[in-house]
CSV table of C-alpha atoms and ligand atoms in Angstrom, one decimal:
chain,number,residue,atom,x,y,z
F,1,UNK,CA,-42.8,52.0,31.7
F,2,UNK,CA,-39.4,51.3,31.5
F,3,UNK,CA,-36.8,53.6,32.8
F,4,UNK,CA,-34.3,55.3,29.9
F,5,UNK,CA,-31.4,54.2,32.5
F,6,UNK,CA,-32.8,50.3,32.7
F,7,UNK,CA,-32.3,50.5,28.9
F,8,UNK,CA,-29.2,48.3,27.8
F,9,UNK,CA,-25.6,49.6,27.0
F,10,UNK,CA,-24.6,48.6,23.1
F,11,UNK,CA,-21.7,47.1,22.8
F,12,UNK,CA,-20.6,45.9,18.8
F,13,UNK,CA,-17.1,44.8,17.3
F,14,UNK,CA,-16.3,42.4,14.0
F,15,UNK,CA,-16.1,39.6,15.9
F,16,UNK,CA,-15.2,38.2,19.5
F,17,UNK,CA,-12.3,40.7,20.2
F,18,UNK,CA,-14.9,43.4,21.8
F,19,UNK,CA,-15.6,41.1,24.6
F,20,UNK,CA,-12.4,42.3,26.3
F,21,UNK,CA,-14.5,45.5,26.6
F,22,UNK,CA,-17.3,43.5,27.5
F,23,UNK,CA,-15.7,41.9,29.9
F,24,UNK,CA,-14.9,44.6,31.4
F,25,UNK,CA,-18.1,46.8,32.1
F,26,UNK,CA,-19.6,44.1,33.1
F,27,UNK,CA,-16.6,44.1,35.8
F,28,UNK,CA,-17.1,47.9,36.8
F,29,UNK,CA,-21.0,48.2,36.1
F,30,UNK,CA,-22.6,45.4,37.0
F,31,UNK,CA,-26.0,46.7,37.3
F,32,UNK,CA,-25.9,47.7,33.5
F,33,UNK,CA,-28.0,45.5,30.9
F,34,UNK,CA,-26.1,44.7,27.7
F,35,UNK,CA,-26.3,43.6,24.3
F,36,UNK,CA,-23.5,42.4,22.6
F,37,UNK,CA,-23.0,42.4,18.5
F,38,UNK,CA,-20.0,40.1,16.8
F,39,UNK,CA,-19.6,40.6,12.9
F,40,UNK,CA,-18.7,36.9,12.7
F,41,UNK,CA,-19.9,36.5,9.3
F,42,UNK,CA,-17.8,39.9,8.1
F,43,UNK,CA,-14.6,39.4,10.5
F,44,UNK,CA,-11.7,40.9,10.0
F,45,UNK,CA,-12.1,44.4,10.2
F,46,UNK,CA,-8.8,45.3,10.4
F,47,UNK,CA,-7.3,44.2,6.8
F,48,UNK,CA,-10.8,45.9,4.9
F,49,UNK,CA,-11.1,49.3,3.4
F,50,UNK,CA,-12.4,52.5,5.6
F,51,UNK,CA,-15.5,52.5,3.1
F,52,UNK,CA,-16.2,48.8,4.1
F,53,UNK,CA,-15.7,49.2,7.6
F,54,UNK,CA,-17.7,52.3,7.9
F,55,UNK,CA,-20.4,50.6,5.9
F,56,UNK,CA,-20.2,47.5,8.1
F,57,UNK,CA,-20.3,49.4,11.3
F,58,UNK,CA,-23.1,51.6,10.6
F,59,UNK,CA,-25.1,48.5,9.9
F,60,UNK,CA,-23.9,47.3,13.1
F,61,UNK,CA,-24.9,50.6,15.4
F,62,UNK,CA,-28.5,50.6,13.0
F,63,UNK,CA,-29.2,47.1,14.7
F,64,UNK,CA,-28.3,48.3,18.4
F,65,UNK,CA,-29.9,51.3,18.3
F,66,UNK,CA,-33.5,49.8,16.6
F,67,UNK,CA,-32.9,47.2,20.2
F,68,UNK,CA,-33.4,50.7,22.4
F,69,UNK,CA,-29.9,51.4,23.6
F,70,UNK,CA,-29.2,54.5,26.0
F,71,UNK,CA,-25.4,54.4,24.4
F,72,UNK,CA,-23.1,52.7,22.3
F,73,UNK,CA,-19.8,51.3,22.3
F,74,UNK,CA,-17.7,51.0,19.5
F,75,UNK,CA,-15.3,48.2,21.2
F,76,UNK,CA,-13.4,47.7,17.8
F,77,UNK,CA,-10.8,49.4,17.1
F,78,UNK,CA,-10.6,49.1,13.5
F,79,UNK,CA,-14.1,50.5,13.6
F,80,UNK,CA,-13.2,53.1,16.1
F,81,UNK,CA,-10.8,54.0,13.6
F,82,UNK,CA,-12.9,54.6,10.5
F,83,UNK,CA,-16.3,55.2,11.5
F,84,UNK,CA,-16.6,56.7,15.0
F,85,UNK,CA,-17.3,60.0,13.2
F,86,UNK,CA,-19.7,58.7,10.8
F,87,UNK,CA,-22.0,56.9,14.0
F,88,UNK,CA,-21.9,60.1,15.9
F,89,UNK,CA,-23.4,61.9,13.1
F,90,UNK,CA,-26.0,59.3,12.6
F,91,UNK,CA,-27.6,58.6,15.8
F,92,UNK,CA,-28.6,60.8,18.9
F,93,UNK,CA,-27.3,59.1,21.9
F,94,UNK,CA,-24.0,58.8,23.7
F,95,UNK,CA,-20.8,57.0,21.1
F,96,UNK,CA,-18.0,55.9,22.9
F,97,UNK,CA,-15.2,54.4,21.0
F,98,UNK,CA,-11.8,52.6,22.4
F,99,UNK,CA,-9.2,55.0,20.9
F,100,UNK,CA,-9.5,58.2,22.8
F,101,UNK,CA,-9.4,56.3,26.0
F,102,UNK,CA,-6.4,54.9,25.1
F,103,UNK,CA,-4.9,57.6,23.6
F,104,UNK,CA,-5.5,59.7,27.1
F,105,UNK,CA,-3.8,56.8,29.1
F,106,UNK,CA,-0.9,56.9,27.1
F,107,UNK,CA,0.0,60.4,27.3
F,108,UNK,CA,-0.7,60.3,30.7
F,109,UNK,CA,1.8,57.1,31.3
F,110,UNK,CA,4.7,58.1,29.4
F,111,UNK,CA,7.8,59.8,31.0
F,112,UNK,CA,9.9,59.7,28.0
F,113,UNK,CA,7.7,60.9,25.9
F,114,UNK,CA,8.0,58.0,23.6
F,115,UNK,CA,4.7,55.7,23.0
F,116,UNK,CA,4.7,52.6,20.8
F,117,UNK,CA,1.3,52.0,19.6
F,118,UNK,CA,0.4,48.0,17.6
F,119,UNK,CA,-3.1,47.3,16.1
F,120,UNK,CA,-4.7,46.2,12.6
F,121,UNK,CA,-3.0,47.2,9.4
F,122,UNK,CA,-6.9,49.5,9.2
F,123,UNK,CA,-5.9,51.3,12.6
F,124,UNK,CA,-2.3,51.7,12.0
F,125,UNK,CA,-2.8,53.1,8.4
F,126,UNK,CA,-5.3,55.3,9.7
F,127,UNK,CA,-3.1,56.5,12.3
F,128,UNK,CA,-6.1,57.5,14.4
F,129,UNK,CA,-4.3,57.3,17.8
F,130,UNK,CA,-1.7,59.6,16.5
F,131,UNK,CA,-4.0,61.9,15.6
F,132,UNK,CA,-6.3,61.4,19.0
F,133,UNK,CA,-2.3,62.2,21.1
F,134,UNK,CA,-1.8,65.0,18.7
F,135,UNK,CA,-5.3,66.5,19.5
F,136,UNK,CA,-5.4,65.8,23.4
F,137,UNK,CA,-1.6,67.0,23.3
F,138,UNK,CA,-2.2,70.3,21.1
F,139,UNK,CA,-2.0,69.3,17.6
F,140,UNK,CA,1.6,69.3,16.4
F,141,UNK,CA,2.7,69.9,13.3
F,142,UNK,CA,3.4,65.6,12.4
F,143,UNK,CA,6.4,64.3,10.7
F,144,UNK,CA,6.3,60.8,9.9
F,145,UNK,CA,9.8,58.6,9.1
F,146,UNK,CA,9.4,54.7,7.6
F,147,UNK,CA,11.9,52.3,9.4
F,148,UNK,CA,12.5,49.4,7.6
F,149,UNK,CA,11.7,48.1,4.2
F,150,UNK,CA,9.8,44.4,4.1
F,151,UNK,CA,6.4,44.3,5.4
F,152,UNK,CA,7.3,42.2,8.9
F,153,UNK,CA,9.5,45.0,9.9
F,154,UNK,CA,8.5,48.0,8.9
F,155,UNK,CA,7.3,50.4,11.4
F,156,UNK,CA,7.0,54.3,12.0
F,157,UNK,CA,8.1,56.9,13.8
F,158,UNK,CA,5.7,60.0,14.0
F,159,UNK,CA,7.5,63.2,15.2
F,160,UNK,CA,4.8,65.5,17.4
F,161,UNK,CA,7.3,68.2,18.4
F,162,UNK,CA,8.6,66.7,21.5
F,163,UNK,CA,6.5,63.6,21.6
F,164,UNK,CA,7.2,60.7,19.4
F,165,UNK,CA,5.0,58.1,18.6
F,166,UNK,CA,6.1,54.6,17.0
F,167,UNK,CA,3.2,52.1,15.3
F,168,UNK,CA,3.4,48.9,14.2
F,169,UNK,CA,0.5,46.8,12.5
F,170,UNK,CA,0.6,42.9,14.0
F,171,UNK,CA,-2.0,41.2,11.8
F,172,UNK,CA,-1.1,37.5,13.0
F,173,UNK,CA,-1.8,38.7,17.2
F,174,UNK,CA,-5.7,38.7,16.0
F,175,UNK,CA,-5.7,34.7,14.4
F,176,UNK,CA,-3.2,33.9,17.4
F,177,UNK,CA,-5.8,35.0,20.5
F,178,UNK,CA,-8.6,33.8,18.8
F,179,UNK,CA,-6.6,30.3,18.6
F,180,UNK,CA,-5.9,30.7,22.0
F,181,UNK,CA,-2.2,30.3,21.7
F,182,UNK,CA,-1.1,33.2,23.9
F,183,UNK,CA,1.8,32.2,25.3
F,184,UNK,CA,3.2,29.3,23.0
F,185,UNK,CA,6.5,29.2,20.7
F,186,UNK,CA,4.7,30.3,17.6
F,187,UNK,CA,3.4,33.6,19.8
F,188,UNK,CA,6.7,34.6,21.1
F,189,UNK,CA,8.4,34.4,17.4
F,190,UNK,CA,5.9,36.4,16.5
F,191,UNK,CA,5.5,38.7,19.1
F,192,UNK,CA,9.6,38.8,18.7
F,193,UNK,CA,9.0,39.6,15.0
F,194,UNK,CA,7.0,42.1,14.9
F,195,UNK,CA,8.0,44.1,17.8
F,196,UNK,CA,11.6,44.0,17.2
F,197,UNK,CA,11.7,47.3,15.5
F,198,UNK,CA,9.8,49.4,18.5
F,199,UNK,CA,12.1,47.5,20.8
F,200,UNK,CA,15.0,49.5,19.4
F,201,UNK,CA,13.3,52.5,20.3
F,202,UNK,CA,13.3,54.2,23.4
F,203,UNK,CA,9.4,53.4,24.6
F,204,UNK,CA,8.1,53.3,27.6
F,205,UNK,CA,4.6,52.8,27.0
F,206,UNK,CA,3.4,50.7,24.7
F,207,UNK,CA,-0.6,51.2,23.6
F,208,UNK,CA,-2.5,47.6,22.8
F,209,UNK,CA,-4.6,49.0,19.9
F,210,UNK,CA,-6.5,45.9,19.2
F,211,UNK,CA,-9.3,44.2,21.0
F,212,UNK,CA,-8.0,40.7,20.7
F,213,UNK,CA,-4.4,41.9,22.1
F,214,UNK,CA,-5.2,42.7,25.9
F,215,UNK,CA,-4.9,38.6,25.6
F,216,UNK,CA,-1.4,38.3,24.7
F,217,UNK,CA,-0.1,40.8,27.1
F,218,UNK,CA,2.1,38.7,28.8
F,219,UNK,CA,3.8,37.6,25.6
F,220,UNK,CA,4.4,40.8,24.8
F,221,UNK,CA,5.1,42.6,27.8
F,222,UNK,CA,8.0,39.5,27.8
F,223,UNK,CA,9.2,40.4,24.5
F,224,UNK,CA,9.4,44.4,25.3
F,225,UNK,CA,10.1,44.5,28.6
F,226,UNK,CA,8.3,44.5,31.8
F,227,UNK,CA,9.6,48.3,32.5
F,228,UNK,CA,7.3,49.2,29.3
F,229,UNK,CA,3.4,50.1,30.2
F,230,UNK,CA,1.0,48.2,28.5
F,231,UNK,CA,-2.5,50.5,28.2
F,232,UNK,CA,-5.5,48.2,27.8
F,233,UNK,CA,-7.7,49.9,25.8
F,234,UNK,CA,-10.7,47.7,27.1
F,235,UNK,CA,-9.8,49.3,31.0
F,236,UNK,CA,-9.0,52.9,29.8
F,237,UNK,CA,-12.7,52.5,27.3
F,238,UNK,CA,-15.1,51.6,30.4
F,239,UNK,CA,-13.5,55.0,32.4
F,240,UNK,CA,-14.7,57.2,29.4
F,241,UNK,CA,-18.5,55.0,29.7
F,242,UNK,CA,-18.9,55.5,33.6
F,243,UNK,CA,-18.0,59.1,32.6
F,244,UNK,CA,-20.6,59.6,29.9
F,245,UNK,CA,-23.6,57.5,31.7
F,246,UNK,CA,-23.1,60.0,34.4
F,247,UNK,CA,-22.5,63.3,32.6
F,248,UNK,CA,-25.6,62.2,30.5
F,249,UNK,CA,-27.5,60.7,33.8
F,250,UNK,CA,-28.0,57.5,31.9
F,251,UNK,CA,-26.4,55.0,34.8
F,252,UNK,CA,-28.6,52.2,36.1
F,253,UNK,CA,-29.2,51.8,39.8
F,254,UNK,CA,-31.3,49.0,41.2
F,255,UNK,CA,-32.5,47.9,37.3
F,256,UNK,CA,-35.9,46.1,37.2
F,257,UNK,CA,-34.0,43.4,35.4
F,258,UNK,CA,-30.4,42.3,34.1
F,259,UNK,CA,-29.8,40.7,31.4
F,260,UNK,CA,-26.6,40.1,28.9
F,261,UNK,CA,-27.7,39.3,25.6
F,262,UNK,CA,-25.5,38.3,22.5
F,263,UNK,CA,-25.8,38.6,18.8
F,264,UNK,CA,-23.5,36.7,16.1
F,265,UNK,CA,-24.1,37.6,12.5
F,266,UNK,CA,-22.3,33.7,11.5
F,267,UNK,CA,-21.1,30.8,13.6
F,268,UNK,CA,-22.3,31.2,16.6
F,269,UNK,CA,-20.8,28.0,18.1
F,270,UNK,CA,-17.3,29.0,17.5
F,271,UNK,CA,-18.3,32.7,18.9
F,272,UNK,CA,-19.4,30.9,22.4
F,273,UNK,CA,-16.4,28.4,22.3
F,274,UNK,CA,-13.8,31.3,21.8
F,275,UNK,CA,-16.1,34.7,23.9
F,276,UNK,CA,-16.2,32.1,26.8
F,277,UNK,CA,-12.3,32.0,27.2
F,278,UNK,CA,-12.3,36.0,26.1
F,279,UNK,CA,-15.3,36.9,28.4
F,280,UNK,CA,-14.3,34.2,31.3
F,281,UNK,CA,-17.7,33.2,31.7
F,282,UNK,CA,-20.3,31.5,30.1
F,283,UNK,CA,-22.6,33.2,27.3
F,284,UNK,CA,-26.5,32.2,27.6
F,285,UNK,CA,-29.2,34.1,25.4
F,286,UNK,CA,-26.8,34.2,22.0
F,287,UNK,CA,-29.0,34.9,18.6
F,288,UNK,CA,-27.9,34.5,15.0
F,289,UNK,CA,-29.0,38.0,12.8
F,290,UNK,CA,-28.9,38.1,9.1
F,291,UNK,CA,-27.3,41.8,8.6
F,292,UNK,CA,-26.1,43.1,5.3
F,293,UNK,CA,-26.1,39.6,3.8
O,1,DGL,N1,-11.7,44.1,16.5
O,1,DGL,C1,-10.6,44.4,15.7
O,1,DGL,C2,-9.8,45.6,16.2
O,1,DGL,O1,-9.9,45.9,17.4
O,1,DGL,C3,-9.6,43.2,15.5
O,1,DGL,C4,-10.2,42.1,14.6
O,1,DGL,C5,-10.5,42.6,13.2
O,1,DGL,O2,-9.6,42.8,12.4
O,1,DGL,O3,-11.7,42.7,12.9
O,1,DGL,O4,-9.2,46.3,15.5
């Protein structure tokens, strides 16, 4: 019979962004067996309503979960965002999403007590890593101030008591990395664009909230400054797995087999062309599904 621990880590996001996370525990947990879910059909995430994504991502986590995982990873953060509460409720294993993580990193990193924080216009608007730094930091009463009028530059500036927290939703960094283009002219103006408002500010760590951005970081860590921290959610997210496979006694040692398997819910040519560059290797055993269509 097979061992609870041989059973694969779930990994889903909308699309290819999640293999940054991916990427990752296959870095730092080698011995772990996989399976991978894109949304490709459904992708973006970020620009759809919290009803929408938590009824996408539940369909997602239903799918994973019927394959036998031992735990799940929400890497999206959009997801993260909207439905981490609504999975945990759901299902009976271990839910680890990629905004806690980051959240913990940041308040960890700053000195100045000033955090930027760019994702999806879904995980802005929810402002679910402001409210993850209020809880770990001892929920402060929040005051929130609009800079700026037109949609490019607006961004905001959350008062916690003594720590303040500026977001900034960059839409056109998802399109961009999935392009590849992450370090062109076109990336920089935007980069420069959107991040010209939380320059201003006196940051000095500035969280990636987005899947897809670990791959612009040297774009932007160019446009802010390379005195400004960058926290990879992807890095921070496989910290808080190796915590819960051992607190839960769920790691793999020695598996009987290893195996990395990916699904696509659309396209899954353009998934492999795109996941390969992401992933930096090359994706075998990938499997089209017909979910929610
Ligand atoms: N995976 C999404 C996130 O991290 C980015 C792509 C999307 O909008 O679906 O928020």
């Amino acid at each position: 019979m097979q061992k609870i621990s041989d059973r694969p880590i779930g990994v889903f996001d909308s699309g290819v962004g999640g293999l940054t996370v991916m990427r990752e525990i296959m870095l730092q947990l080698p011995e772990e067996n996989m399976i991978y879910i894109g949304d490709t059909a459904r992708v973006p995430y970020g620009t759809r309503s919290a009803e929408t994504v938590i009824r996408y991502s539940l369909e997602m986590a239903d799918f994973l979960v019927g394959k036998g995982i031992k735990l799940l990873v929400v890497a999206c953060n959009t997801a993260s965002a909207f439905a981490l509460n609504a999975i945990k409720e759901r299902f009976d294993i271990p839910v680890v999403g990629v905004i806690e993580p980051g959240a913990k990193k940041a308040i960890e990193a700053t000195r100045s007590k000033k955090i930027g924080i760019i994702g999806t216009e879904g995980t802005i608007k929810s402002n679910s890593y402001v409210h993850a730094i209020n809880a770990l930091y001892g929920n402060r009463p929040v005051v929130v101030k609009e800079h700026g009028v037109i949609h490019f530059d607006r961004y905001f500036e959350i008062n916690l008591d003594d720590i303040t927290i500026f977001t900034k939703a960059c839409p056109l960094f998802v399109p961009l990395a999935e392009e590849g283009w992450v370090s062109n002219d076109v990336t920089v103006l935007t980069a420069e664009h959107y991040l010209e408002g939380l320059k201003k500010e006196p940051i000095d760590t500035l969280v990636l909230g987005c899947t897809h951005y670990p791959l612009l970081k040297g774009v932007i860590s160019r446009v802010v400054g390379d005195n400004i921290v960058l926290i990879d959610s992807a890095q921070e997210t496989v910290k808080e797995i190796k915590e819960t496979l051992l607190r839960y006694g769920l790691e793999s040692i020695s598996p009987s087999y290893l195996q990395q398997k990916f699904y696509v819910t659309d396209s899954p040519e353009r998934f492999i062309k795109v996941g390969e560059r992401f992933m930096g290797k090359k994706i075998d055993h990938i499997e089209i599904i017909n979910i929610g269509g």
